[in-house]
XYZ file of C-alpha atoms in Angstrom:
223
model
C 0.000 0.000 0.000
C 2.914 2.324 0.659
C 4.656 1.464 -2.628
C 2.644 3.683 -5.011
C 2.929 6.895 -2.925
C 6.681 6.265 -2.639
C 6.904 5.813 -6.413
C 4.963 9.010 -7.046
C 7.158 10.973 -4.631
C 10.322 9.607 -6.271
C 9.046 10.544 -9.736
C 8.114 14.050 -8.644
C 11.509 14.573 -7.040
C 13.398 13.303 -10.081
C 11.341 15.224 -12.625
C 11.426 18.380 -10.548
C 15.162 18.192 -10.062
C 16.041 16.951 -13.531
C 18.699 19.597 -14.093
C 20.298 18.912 -10.735
C 20.360 15.164 -11.349
C 21.953 15.671 -14.768
C 24.540 18.030 -13.301
C 25.432 15.484 -10.619
C 26.405 12.683 -13.006
C 30.060 13.693 -13.220
C 30.416 14.370 -9.490
C 32.901 12.295 -7.499
C 32.846 11.238 -3.812
C 33.000 14.363 -1.691
C 31.604 16.684 -4.414
C 28.548 18.834 -3.709
C 26.013 16.879 -5.782
C 27.392 13.379 -5.257
C 24.547 12.521 -2.877
C 22.033 13.486 -5.573
C 23.799 11.148 -7.995
C 23.526 8.225 -5.551
C 19.876 9.006 -4.814
C 19.063 9.008 -8.535
C 20.785 5.635 -8.903
C 18.692 4.182 -6.078
C 15.490 5.397 -7.700
C 16.547 3.997 -11.073
C 17.373 0.660 -9.447
C 13.942 0.623 -7.847
C 12.272 1.057 -11.233
C 14.378 -1.599 -12.967
C 12.232 -4.600 -13.883
C 13.384 -8.195 -14.338
C 15.944 -10.294 -12.499
C 18.603 -10.094 -15.232
C 18.135 -6.330 -15.636
C 18.401 -5.795 -11.879
C 21.618 -7.825 -11.855
C 23.042 -5.678 -14.666
C 22.031 -2.516 -12.827
C 23.964 -3.622 -9.742
C 26.976 -4.495 -11.950
C 26.908 -1.025 -13.492
C 26.782 0.689 -10.113
C 29.767 -1.345 -8.914
C 31.788 -0.367 -11.978
C 30.807 3.284 -11.511
C 32.166 3.306 -7.946
C 35.585 2.068 -9.081
C 35.656 4.592 -11.925
C 34.920 7.355 -9.413
C 37.695 6.202 -7.088
C 40.199 6.109 -9.946
C 39.204 9.560 -11.201
C 39.426 10.980 -7.685
C 42.888 9.475 -7.203
C 43.988 11.089 -10.491
C 42.485 14.468 -9.598
C 44.073 14.609 -6.158
C 47.813 13.955 -6.116
C 47.710 13.669 -2.316
C 44.431 12.709 -0.659
C 43.589 14.724 2.424
C 41.636 13.243 5.343
C 38.226 14.112 3.821
C 39.169 12.652 0.437
C 40.472 9.442 2.035
C 37.195 9.109 3.937
C 35.223 9.614 0.705
C 37.302 6.990 -1.112
C 36.917 4.503 1.744
C 33.143 5.051 1.636
C 33.148 4.502 -2.150
C 35.043 1.229 -1.685
C 32.422 0.175 0.877
C 29.636 0.986 -1.596
C 31.450 -1.044 -4.248
C 31.619 -4.048 -1.908
C 27.896 -3.618 -1.216
C 27.088 -3.540 -4.933
C 29.145 -6.692 -5.527
C 27.292 -8.406 -2.669
C 24.005 -7.462 -4.345
C 25.296 -8.851 -7.655
C 26.177 -12.164 -5.992
C 22.777 -12.415 -4.305
C 20.892 -11.636 -7.506
C 23.015 -14.066 -9.522
C 22.405 -16.841 -6.967
C 18.646 -16.214 -7.072
C 18.680 -16.180 -10.870
C 20.585 -19.484 -10.834
C 17.874 -21.042 -8.679
C 15.083 -19.900 -11.004
C 16.746 -19.943 -14.446
C 20.129 -21.741 -14.506
C 20.722 -21.167 -18.222
C 20.033 -17.446 -17.931
C 22.273 -17.291 -14.873
C 25.096 -18.996 -16.802
C 24.832 -16.368 -19.544
C 24.681 -13.538 -17.020
C 27.599 -15.062 -15.133
C 29.720 -15.065 -18.287
C 29.091 -11.365 -18.724
C 29.819 -10.786 -15.049
C 33.201 -12.510 -15.366
C 34.186 -9.981 -18.030
C 33.141 -7.117 -15.762
C 35.025 -8.602 -12.815
C 38.203 -8.791 -14.902
C 37.868 -5.043 -15.511
C 37.388 -4.501 -11.773
C 40.567 -6.468 -11.035
C 42.527 -4.372 -13.542
C 41.224 -1.155 -11.980
C 42.040 -2.333 -8.462
C 45.540 -3.272 -9.620
C 46.063 0.255 -10.973
C 44.846 1.693 -7.676
C 47.218 -0.490 -5.656
C 50.171 1.890 -5.742
C 48.072 5.067 -5.808
C 46.169 4.336 -2.605
C 48.678 2.615 -0.351
C 47.223 4.346 2.715
C 43.797 2.823 1.986
C 45.020 -0.741 1.699
C 42.387 -2.239 4.016
C 39.470 -0.797 2.029
C 41.025 -1.887 -1.264
C 41.744 -5.394 -0.008
C 38.095 -5.806 1.009
C 37.115 -4.777 -2.519
C 39.570 -7.266 -4.040
C 38.220 -10.035 -1.817
C 34.652 -9.229 -2.892
C 35.681 -9.479 -6.548
C 37.463 -12.809 -5.989
C 34.417 -14.315 -4.263
C 32.009 -13.086 -6.941
C 34.324 -14.431 -9.658
C 34.387 -17.868 -8.029
C 30.604 -18.055 -7.844
C 30.146 -16.868 -11.438
C 32.647 -19.459 -12.674
C 30.783 -22.261 -10.887
C 27.702 -21.458 -12.971
C 29.541 -21.979 -16.246
C 29.724 -25.359 -17.977
C 33.109 -25.259 -19.707
C 34.881 -28.116 -21.429
C 37.594 -29.883 -19.449
C 40.268 -28.346 -21.707
C 38.866 -24.836 -21.294
C 38.638 -25.236 -17.543
C 42.265 -26.406 -17.362
C 43.492 -23.478 -19.465
C 41.643 -20.970 -17.297
C 42.980 -22.591 -14.128
C 46.540 -22.494 -15.423
C 46.072 -18.866 -16.429
C 44.865 -17.995 -12.931
C 47.817 -19.794 -11.325
C 50.309 -18.004 -13.581
C 48.717 -14.623 -12.919
C 48.676 -15.267 -9.159
C 52.337 -16.370 -9.213
C 53.273 -13.191 -11.067
C 51.348 -11.105 -8.549
C 53.209 -12.760 -5.658
C 56.574 -12.064 -7.316
C 55.643 -8.411 -7.963
C 54.590 -7.829 -4.365
C 57.679 -9.620 -3.037
C 59.891 -7.322 -5.146
C 58.003 -4.271 -3.892
C 58.349 -5.465 -0.293
C 62.103 -6.018 -0.738
C 62.514 -2.512 -2.188
C 60.651 -0.994 0.759
C 62.804 -2.913 3.239
C 66.005 -1.803 1.499
C 64.809 1.811 1.600
C 63.727 1.556 5.232
C 60.119 2.298 4.322
C 56.837 1.222 5.914
C 56.221 -2.391 4.899
C 52.849 -2.955 6.611
C 50.746 -2.315 3.490
C 53.070 -4.409 1.311
C 52.853 -7.310 3.772
C 49.054 -7.134 3.619
C 49.230 -7.148 -0.197
C 51.561 -10.172 -0.110
C 49.171 -12.062 2.180
C 46.311 -11.384 -0.253
C 48.439 -12.420 -3.244
C 49.372 -15.684 -1.507
C 45.700 -16.331 -0.750
C 44.793 -15.696 -4.397
C 47.502 -18.163 -5.465
C 46.129 -20.772 -3.074
C 42.591 -20.195 -4.429
C 43.828 -20.548 -8.010
C 45.606 -23.816 -7.235
């Protein structure tokens, strides 16, 4: 009974503030109209119909959060306390979006396994982009390592679930597994080199140690 009034109110607010919503689309965490941008996304998500479309909507919001974090890190050479807080909050939103993606994909798998397999294949492509973005952010946001590691863990878990819904050939599965092991081994070597350089320079190695622990876990998962 409360749904229709809420819908009407949301429509009135969006239509009445159309210019403001449009102006907010390029805002980043911490900008004046960023809250308007998030509110518009929530309304759009509420009006999205269909399980597969809702899944795609959640995927898009997750990708948008990472794009915002990367743009903010490029705009600000050194993040002040407010900017770091905004980035940490954006990482938390990203993790929340990925959790929604996983839940919607699991529900879709229960109802329509074939549709879920197709959606999962598309999700795997998106998750690869997320991993590339997070890798680029690794050296830019060393002081936000905990928030970034949570995001990387969310991506790894979602990737594992999406892969389980695929029905690959034995050869294809082996090739993908070997590719994951090689990539994880390379990641371990890169982090070990970075850690050694920090130790030689007398730098703070706490973040690098956390990155090494994650890389070792990813290698174990791949194996």
